[in-house]
Amino acid sequence: MKIEPQSSTELIELGKRIDGINVVMMTTQNAEGALVSRPMSPIEMDGNGAIWFFSDLRSARIEHLRMVNVAFSDEGNATYVSIAGRGEIHVERAHIDKLWTPFARPWFPEGPESSNIALLKFVPESAEYWDAPNSKMVRMFALAASVLASTPIGMGDHDTLTDLSTHTQKPVLA
C-alpha cells in the first residue's frame, strides 16, 4: 500500500503502524445488523488519511458503509491496529485508473475498464493499536514474566488515536 505524506501527527503515527500490511479484515453490518468481515487489500492511504480499496458494485457491502472497522495485523512484528470509520463508494474512472494495480485483475479481469469496479474510500475516525517491541524471543520472555507476575510486563505500546477525521485534522508544522 502506498502511504502519502499525512496532514496530522496522529495520521503520521497511524501510517507508520499500518505500513507494509497488505491484507486487512474489513467489518461492516449486513442488512440484518450482524457484523460481517472479509479480507481486503488496501491500495493507498491518501494525504487526508483515507484508505482506498477496490470494490465490486455488485457487492452487498456497498450498501452498509455507515459504520466500518478495518483491522490490520502484522503477527511477525506483533503490531495490531483497529480503525473505526465510515466508507464511501467512488466510481470516477480517472481515480480508478490512477490506483489500478495488476493485483486487482483476478477480481476485475477486464481491468480498470470493468463495469463493476469501484473504489471504496474508508474514512478513519478513530484507531487503536497494540505494538510489541523487540524480537519474538524477547516478547516470549515478557509473556512468561507477565504470567509469573500476574501483571503485564514489557508487553509493548497501546494507544488510541481519536483525531483522524479530515474535518478535525490539525496541520503538522514543519
mmCIF file of C-alpha atoms in Angstrom:
data_model
loop_
_atom_site.group_PDB
_atom_site.id
_atom_site.type_symbol
_atom_site.label_atom_id
_atom_site.label_comp_id
_atom_site.label_asym_id
_atom_site.label_seq_id
_atom_site.Cartn_x
_atom_site.Cartn_y
_atom_site.Cartn_z
ATOM 1 C CA MET A 1 0.000 0.000 0.000
ATOM 2 C CA LYS A 2 1.236 3.459 -0.884
ATOM 3 C CA ILE A 3 1.111 5.916 2.026
ATOM 4 C CA GLU A 4 1.132 9.595 1.088
ATOM 5 C CA PRO A 5 2.523 12.244 3.479
ATOM 6 C CA GLN A 6 -0.079 12.844 6.197
ATOM 7 C CA SER A 7 -1.628 16.065 7.473
ATOM 8 C CA SER A 8 -1.592 15.443 11.254
ATOM 9 C CA THR A 9 0.666 13.833 13.825
ATOM 10 C CA GLU A 10 -1.946 11.181 14.617
ATOM 11 C CA LEU A 11 -2.279 10.219 10.934
ATOM 12 C CA ILE A 12 1.511 10.068 10.623
ATOM 13 C CA GLU A 13 1.549 7.663 13.593
ATOM 14 C CA LEU A 14 -1.269 5.601 12.066
ATOM 15 C CA GLY A 15 0.524 5.420 8.717
ATOM 16 C CA LYS A 16 3.703 4.142 10.409
ATOM 17 C CA ARG A 17 1.734 1.429 12.233
ATOM 18 C CA ILE A 18 -0.050 0.080 9.130
ATOM 19 C CA ASP A 19 2.747 0.458 6.576
ATOM 20 C CA GLY A 20 3.580 -2.855 4.915
ATOM 21 C CA ILE A 21 0.360 -4.657 5.918
ATOM 22 C CA ASN A 22 -1.188 -5.750 2.617
ATOM 23 C CA VAL A 23 -4.303 -7.641 3.701
ATOM 24 C CA VAL A 24 -6.800 -6.404 6.277
ATOM 25 C CA MET A 25 -10.139 -7.551 7.634
ATOM 26 C CA MET A 26 -12.969 -5.105 6.912
ATOM 27 C CA THR A 27 -16.065 -5.408 9.100
ATOM 28 C CA THR A 28 -19.467 -3.922 8.295
ATOM 29 C CA GLN A 29 -23.053 -4.639 9.309
ATOM 30 C CA ASN A 30 -25.242 -6.624 6.955
ATOM 31 C CA ALA A 31 -28.934 -5.912 6.262
ATOM 32 C CA GLU A 32 -29.919 -7.812 9.429
ATOM 33 C CA GLY A 33 -27.482 -5.839 11.581
ATOM 34 C CA ALA A 34 -24.999 -8.691 12.062
ATOM 35 C CA LEU A 35 -21.285 -7.943 11.867
ATOM 36 C CA VAL A 36 -19.606 -9.494 8.825
ATOM 37 C CA SER A 37 -15.931 -9.379 7.866
ATOM 38 C CA ARG A 38 -13.988 -10.002 4.699
ATOM 39 C CA PRO A 39 -10.334 -9.749 3.673
ATOM 40 C CA MET A 40 -9.451 -6.686 1.609
ATOM 41 C CA SER A 41 -6.228 -5.272 0.171
ATOM 42 C CA PRO A 42 -5.617 -1.576 0.818
ATOM 43 C CA ILE A 43 -4.251 0.329 -2.171
ATOM 44 C CA GLU A 44 -3.420 3.743 -0.785
ATOM 45 C CA MET A 45 -3.615 5.937 2.307
ATOM 46 C CA ASP A 46 -4.157 9.389 0.827
ATOM 47 C CA GLY A 47 -2.868 12.645 2.308
ATOM 48 C CA ASN A 48 -6.053 13.076 4.363
ATOM 49 C CA GLY A 49 -5.772 9.628 5.971
ATOM 50 C CA ALA A 50 -8.453 7.930 3.846
ATOM 51 C CA ILE A 51 -7.628 4.349 2.914
ATOM 52 C CA TRP A 52 -8.672 3.250 -0.581
ATOM 53 C CA PHE A 53 -9.703 -0.244 -1.741
ATOM 54 C CA PHE A 54 -11.137 -1.662 -4.945
ATOM 55 C CA SER A 55 -14.691 -2.938 -4.594
ATOM 56 C CA ASP A 56 -17.329 -4.540 -6.761
ATOM 57 C CA LEU A 57 -20.513 -2.546 -7.379
ATOM 58 C CA ARG A 58 -22.486 -5.811 -7.183
ATOM 59 C CA SER A 59 -21.356 -6.420 -3.599
ATOM 60 C CA ALA A 60 -23.925 -6.098 -0.825
ATOM 61 C CA ARG A 61 -21.288 -4.446 1.390
ATOM 62 C CA ILE A 62 -21.506 -1.159 -0.523
ATOM 63 C CA GLU A 63 -24.970 -0.624 0.983
ATOM 64 C CA HIS A 64 -23.631 -0.885 4.546
ATOM 65 C CA LEU A 65 -20.777 1.575 4.898
ATOM 66 C CA ARG A 66 -22.102 3.920 7.579
ATOM 67 C CA MET A 67 -20.035 2.125 10.247
ATOM 68 C CA VAL A 68 -16.906 0.245 9.180
ATOM 69 C CA ASN A 69 -13.964 -1.266 11.028
ATOM 70 C CA VAL A 70 -10.686 -2.150 9.340
ATOM 71 C CA ALA A 71 -8.300 -4.418 11.269
ATOM 72 C CA PHE A 72 -4.595 -4.567 10.364
ATOM 73 C CA SER A 73 -2.481 -7.402 11.743
ATOM 74 C CA ASP A 74 1.257 -7.954 11.407
ATOM 75 C CA GLU A 75 1.919 -11.000 13.559
ATOM 76 C CA GLY A 76 5.610 -11.092 12.668
ATOM 77 C CA ASN A 77 6.187 -7.665 14.204
ATOM 78 C CA ALA A 78 3.415 -8.030 16.832
ATOM 79 C CA THR A 79 1.582 -4.952 15.533
ATOM 80 C CA TYR A 80 -2.219 -4.823 15.576
ATOM 81 C CA VAL A 81 -4.345 -1.843 14.539
ATOM 82 C CA SER A 82 -8.129 -1.479 14.636
ATOM 83 C CA ILE A 83 -9.570 1.546 12.809
ATOM 84 C CA ALA A 84 -13.206 2.680 13.078
ATOM 85 C CA GLY A 85 -14.738 4.919 10.445
ATOM 86 C CA ARG A 86 -17.117 5.026 7.503
ATOM 87 C CA GLY A 87 -16.982 4.112 3.860
ATOM 88 C CA GLU A 88 -17.890 5.843 0.617
ATOM 89 C CA ILE A 89 -18.140 4.468 -2.923
ATOM 90 C CA HIS A 90 -16.419 6.359 -5.753
ATOM 91 C CA VAL A 91 -16.645 5.483 -9.458
ATOM 92 C CA GLU A 92 -14.516 8.198 -11.087
ATOM 93 C CA ARG A 93 -12.635 6.462 -13.923
ATOM 94 C CA ALA A 94 -9.590 8.745 -13.637
ATOM 95 C CA HIS A 95 -9.167 7.832 -9.965
ATOM 96 C CA ILE A 96 -9.696 4.121 -10.700
ATOM 97 C CA ASP A 97 -7.049 4.324 -13.442
ATOM 98 C CA LYS A 98 -4.644 6.146 -11.101
ATOM 99 C CA LEU A 99 -4.948 3.466 -8.378
ATOM 100 C CA TRP A 100 -5.165 0.456 -10.706
ATOM 101 C CA THR A 101 -2.785 -2.387 -9.958
ATOM 102 C CA PRO A 102 -2.409 -5.718 -11.768
ATOM 103 C CA PHE A 103 -3.037 -7.405 -8.396
ATOM 104 C CA ALA A 104 -6.731 -6.439 -8.774
ATOM 105 C CA ARG A 105 -7.073 -8.291 -12.098
ATOM 106 C CA PRO A 106 -8.259 -11.621 -10.560
ATOM 107 C CA TRP A 107 -11.384 -9.821 -9.301
ATOM 108 C CA PHE A 108 -11.711 -7.485 -12.292
ATOM 109 C CA PRO A 109 -10.494 -9.441 -15.376
ATOM 110 C CA GLU A 110 -11.480 -6.586 -17.713
ATOM 111 C CA GLY A 111 -9.071 -4.334 -15.819
ATOM 112 C CA PRO A 112 -9.873 -0.783 -14.761
ATOM 113 C CA GLU A 113 -12.489 -0.591 -17.536
ATOM 114 C CA SER A 114 -14.670 -3.189 -15.768
ATOM 115 C CA SER A 115 -18.274 -2.016 -15.473
ATOM 116 C CA ASN A 116 -18.447 -3.361 -11.907
ATOM 117 C CA ILE A 117 -15.296 -1.783 -10.486
ATOM 118 C CA ALA A 118 -15.484 0.966 -7.878
ATOM 119 C CA LEU A 119 -13.267 2.462 -5.216
ATOM 120 C CA LEU A 120 -14.202 2.098 -1.589
ATOM 121 C CA LYS A 121 -12.882 5.074 0.361
ATOM 122 C CA PHE A 122 -12.540 4.282 4.056
ATOM 123 C CA VAL A 123 -12.512 7.459 6.163
ATOM 124 C CA PRO A 124 -10.984 6.738 9.584
ATOM 125 C CA GLU A 125 -12.409 8.417 12.672
ATOM 126 C CA SER A 126 -10.505 6.666 15.456
ATOM 127 C CA ALA A 127 -7.918 3.944 15.790
ATOM 128 C CA GLU A 128 -6.477 1.757 18.490
ATOM 129 C CA TYR A 129 -3.168 -0.041 18.233
ATOM 130 C CA TRP A 130 -1.091 -2.583 20.079
ATOM 131 C CA ASP A 131 2.578 -2.829 19.224
ATOM 132 C CA ALA A 132 5.064 -5.093 20.973
ATOM 133 C CA PRO A 133 8.720 -4.148 20.668
ATOM 134 C CA ASN A 134 11.763 -6.319 20.159
ATOM 135 C CA SER A 135 12.148 -9.801 18.767
ATOM 136 C CA LYS A 136 9.784 -12.739 19.139
ATOM 137 C CA MET A 137 12.117 -14.225 21.751
ATOM 138 C CA VAL A 138 12.008 -11.060 23.896
ATOM 139 C CA ARG A 139 8.206 -10.992 23.563
ATOM 140 C CA MET A 140 8.020 -14.640 24.682
ATOM 141 C CA PHE A 141 10.140 -13.864 27.767
ATOM 142 C CA ALA A 142 7.922 -10.814 28.504
ATOM 143 C CA LEU A 143 4.832 -13.020 28.214
ATOM 144 C CA ALA A 144 6.338 -15.640 30.543
ATOM 145 C CA ALA A 145 7.311 -12.929 33.058
ATOM 146 C CA SER A 146 3.800 -11.484 32.842
ATOM 147 C CA VAL A 147 2.260 -14.876 33.584
ATOM 148 C CA LEU A 148 4.540 -15.376 36.604
ATOM 149 C CA ALA A 149 3.932 -11.846 37.924
ATOM 150 C CA SER A 150 0.190 -11.877 37.099
ATOM 151 C CA THR A 151 0.590 -8.442 35.507
ATOM 152 C CA PRO A 152 1.639 -7.248 32.035
ATOM 153 C CA ILE A 153 5.413 -6.698 31.843
ATOM 154 C CA GLY A 154 7.144 -5.258 28.779
ATOM 155 C CA MET A 155 4.202 -6.044 26.532
ATOM 156 C CA GLY A 156 4.634 -3.006 24.280
ATOM 157 C CA ASP A 157 2.677 0.076 23.316
ATOM 158 C CA HIS A 158 -1.071 0.526 23.325
ATOM 159 C CA ASP A 159 -2.793 3.763 22.451
ATOM 160 C CA THR A 160 -5.948 5.230 20.970
ATOM 161 C CA LEU A 161 -5.856 7.826 18.190
ATOM 162 C CA THR A 162 -9.058 9.872 18.076
ATOM 163 C CA ASP A 163 -8.328 12.917 15.910
ATOM 164 C CA LEU A 164 -8.324 11.202 12.500
ATOM 165 C CA SER A 165 -11.307 12.725 10.703
ATOM 166 C CA THR A 166 -10.391 15.141 7.934
ATOM 167 C CA HIS A 167 -12.694 17.837 9.303
ATOM 168 C CA THR A 168 -10.816 17.929 12.633
ATOM 169 C CA GLN A 169 -7.249 17.461 11.482
ATOM 170 C CA LYS A 170 -4.634 19.903 12.639
ATOM 171 C CA PRO A 171 -1.818 20.765 10.201
ATOM 172 C CA VAL A 172 1.630 19.472 11.021
ATOM 173 C CA LEU A 173 4.177 22.244 11.380
ATOM 174 C CA ALA A 174 7.462 21.554 9.641
#
